């Protein structure tokens, strides 16, 4: 799966680096000073790299934990995010990563200990309230877990800090490690979904809905709390029927009591990212008819409001309003 691994000199002897290199003995290893030498440089072809991405093992220097953008959180508490990985195994055409990075390589920041220290100190700085830490903002939380060992390192950390909530955002069905841990109430595994037709056309590499629902059922049996994310809401002429079908394919098969939260949000991408995405895939129908105006690109306001209101009303048929959150990022 990985033919080439770039390794920053500073983490060449880090235990996680050594363990990964030990598992990919056939991969070509290339030393680099900083990951920026091979990641996100101009004149790279993201489309070509997507066919055979390399892995880059690097160190995250500072800013390991950042405040989440306004409107990103679920309910109360203070919200932060952190990214141990940049980029994703999957290839969703609407994903802002396609516009944010010029490279398809996966960057893994192996200095988990620094992330964990920063999470602990961020929590200590807010002693009077719950603090949420979102993982999966710059890449899928679980898709690369077999390589990263992220779950094995971070789920036990949150077991020691019950006031800290970890949300693992994913489109994957990679739950083997999660099943091996005792779930705490403060770990939420949040799965995001798009309707079947849109998913097939736009979510390349994402496991079928069936596999992800089955993963959710297993996690519920194990005692995990789940999140559902319908974000971004994707427009097609038949979006009403498609979202209705999607909700009916998911909710009756889950225990509603196991749900921590359900959120939904509009398609929204910064203008410059959108322009890059549209240039990358000019044939993509998703981008047709969307005209950038202002710093963010989204559907026309009336259409966005109509989709939000329709999906909210439909979701209320399945889940209590207290766990339903419109996402406003
Ligand atoms: S799975 Fe998530 S992070 Fe990965 S490409 Fe799709 S939307 Fe982006």
XYZ file of C-alpha atoms in Angstrom, residues 79-273:
195
model
C -14.115 23.232 21.539
C -10.669 22.468 20.181
C -9.323 20.360 17.371
C -6.095 18.572 16.688
C -4.699 16.795 13.651
C -2.234 13.982 14.027
C -2.638 13.254 10.327
C -2.979 15.420 7.222
C -4.851 14.002 4.241
C -6.946 10.939 3.817
C -7.122 7.501 2.238
C -10.463 8.418 0.686
C -11.106 10.842 -2.079
C -14.359 12.725 -1.580
C -14.796 15.258 -4.318
C -16.475 17.799 -2.058
C -13.805 17.558 0.635
C -12.021 20.824 1.340
C -8.741 18.922 1.750
C -8.576 18.712 -2.044
C -8.436 22.473 -2.171
C -6.337 22.967 0.930
C -3.379 20.751 0.047
C -1.471 20.508 -3.191
C -0.230 17.052 -2.296
C -1.994 13.738 -1.730
C 0.737 12.265 0.477
C -0.248 11.375 4.024
C 1.558 13.268 6.744
C 1.627 11.560 10.114
C 2.868 13.569 13.084
C 4.421 10.895 15.249
C 5.059 13.001 18.365
C 1.824 11.930 20.013
C 3.331 12.694 23.417
C 3.338 16.428 22.585
C -0.294 16.323 21.434
C -1.207 14.548 24.656
C 0.629 17.039 26.865
C -1.065 19.919 25.073
C -4.486 18.295 25.425
C -3.886 17.884 29.171
C -2.705 21.480 29.612
C -5.608 22.826 27.510
C -7.976 20.939 29.784
C -6.281 22.265 32.915
C -6.656 25.806 31.634
C -10.457 25.389 31.728
C -11.110 23.696 35.053
C -14.828 24.505 35.280
C -16.303 23.018 32.145
C -16.230 20.138 29.719
C -13.724 20.520 26.929
C -14.209 18.912 23.522
C -11.319 17.826 21.345
C -12.186 17.038 17.752
C -9.956 14.792 15.721
C -10.468 14.346 12.007
C -10.489 17.929 10.805
C -7.527 17.587 8.416
C -8.025 13.909 7.586
C -10.132 10.949 8.649
C -9.557 9.930 12.302
C -9.726 6.185 11.777
C -9.038 5.395 8.107
C -5.276 5.078 8.665
C -5.512 3.708 12.194
C -3.922 0.378 11.282
C -0.750 2.355 10.505
C -0.982 5.196 12.988
C -2.075 3.351 16.146
C -3.942 6.544 17.011
C -6.800 4.858 18.883
C -4.462 2.814 21.069
C -2.612 5.959 22.083
C -5.446 8.430 22.563
C -8.489 6.528 23.842
C -6.662 5.542 27.074
C -5.625 9.186 27.537
C -9.244 10.313 27.567
C -10.153 7.503 29.975
C -7.895 9.315 32.454
C -9.586 12.680 31.804
C -13.374 12.246 32.045
C -13.989 16.018 31.675
C -12.345 15.947 28.248
C -14.402 14.671 25.323
C -12.785 13.128 22.278
C -14.706 13.108 19.034
C -13.291 10.828 16.355
C -14.697 11.894 13.021
C -14.722 9.270 10.336
C -16.163 7.843 7.182
C -14.295 4.613 7.657
C -15.340 1.290 9.196
C -11.931 0.676 10.802
C -12.993 -0.075 14.357
C -10.860 -3.061 15.349
C -8.765 -1.059 17.825
C -11.773 0.704 19.282
C -13.388 -2.626 20.082
C -10.355 -3.569 22.120
C -10.738 -0.615 24.477
C -13.129 -0.052 27.320
C -15.269 2.824 26.055
C -15.711 5.853 28.254
C -18.741 8.130 28.042
C -16.395 10.840 26.851
C -15.341 9.187 23.589
C -17.698 9.824 20.694
C -17.228 8.104 17.359
C -18.873 10.332 14.776
C -19.704 8.860 11.372
C -20.578 11.097 8.481
C -22.868 10.078 5.664
C -24.112 11.280 2.317
C -27.059 9.806 0.389
C -26.273 6.659 -1.536
C -26.328 8.144 -5.046
C -24.190 11.150 -4.099
C -21.878 8.917 -2.089
C -21.290 6.559 -4.999
C -20.541 9.424 -7.347
C -18.468 11.567 -5.026
C -17.003 9.534 -2.161
C -14.237 7.471 -3.745
C -12.726 4.908 -1.412
C -15.354 5.311 1.299
C -16.710 1.942 2.551
C -20.332 1.180 1.671
C -23.036 2.485 3.975
C -23.806 -1.094 5.011
C -20.274 -1.609 6.395
C -20.362 1.615 8.332
C -23.785 0.975 9.850
C -22.561 -2.456 10.868
C -19.466 -0.834 12.451
C -21.745 1.520 14.351
C -23.837 -1.364 15.626
C -20.736 -3.160 16.894
C -19.503 -0.030 18.633
C -22.888 0.419 20.296
C -22.815 -3.169 21.532
C -19.358 -2.461 22.941
C -20.767 0.579 24.760
C -19.477 3.479 22.651
C -21.448 6.644 22.140
C -21.981 7.583 18.532
C -22.352 10.739 16.538
C -23.936 11.129 13.142
C -22.853 13.889 10.831
C -24.813 14.813 7.720
C -22.335 17.377 6.651
C -22.098 18.668 4.019
C -25.689 18.420 2.860
C -25.384 17.748 -0.872
C -27.880 19.052 -3.366
C -29.394 17.044 -6.197
C -32.838 17.499 -7.702
C -34.017 14.457 -5.756
C -32.299 15.418 -2.511
C -35.478 15.131 -0.436
C -36.106 11.487 -1.330
C -32.385 10.710 -1.103
C -31.984 12.077 2.412
C -35.229 10.423 3.471
C -33.870 7.086 2.205
C -30.559 7.687 3.940
C -32.154 8.429 7.306
C -34.382 5.380 6.955
C -31.351 3.213 6.157
C -29.555 4.335 9.306
C -31.756 5.291 12.251
C -34.036 2.234 12.552
C -30.898 0.100 12.831
C -29.335 2.035 15.684
C -30.203 2.385 19.325
C -31.184 6.020 19.574
C -30.119 6.040 23.248
C -26.538 5.350 22.144
C -26.424 8.532 20.081
C -24.480 11.381 21.573
C -25.380 13.887 18.855
C -26.628 14.271 15.314
C -25.557 17.261 13.270
C -26.127 18.567 9.794
C -24.504 21.374 7.901
C -24.284 23.056 4.545
C -21.721 22.628 1.776
C -19.283 25.429 2.454
C -15.733 25.828 1.232
C -13.350 28.804 1.252
C -13.304 30.441 -2.154
C -9.667 29.733 -3.021
C -10.027 26.064 -2.037
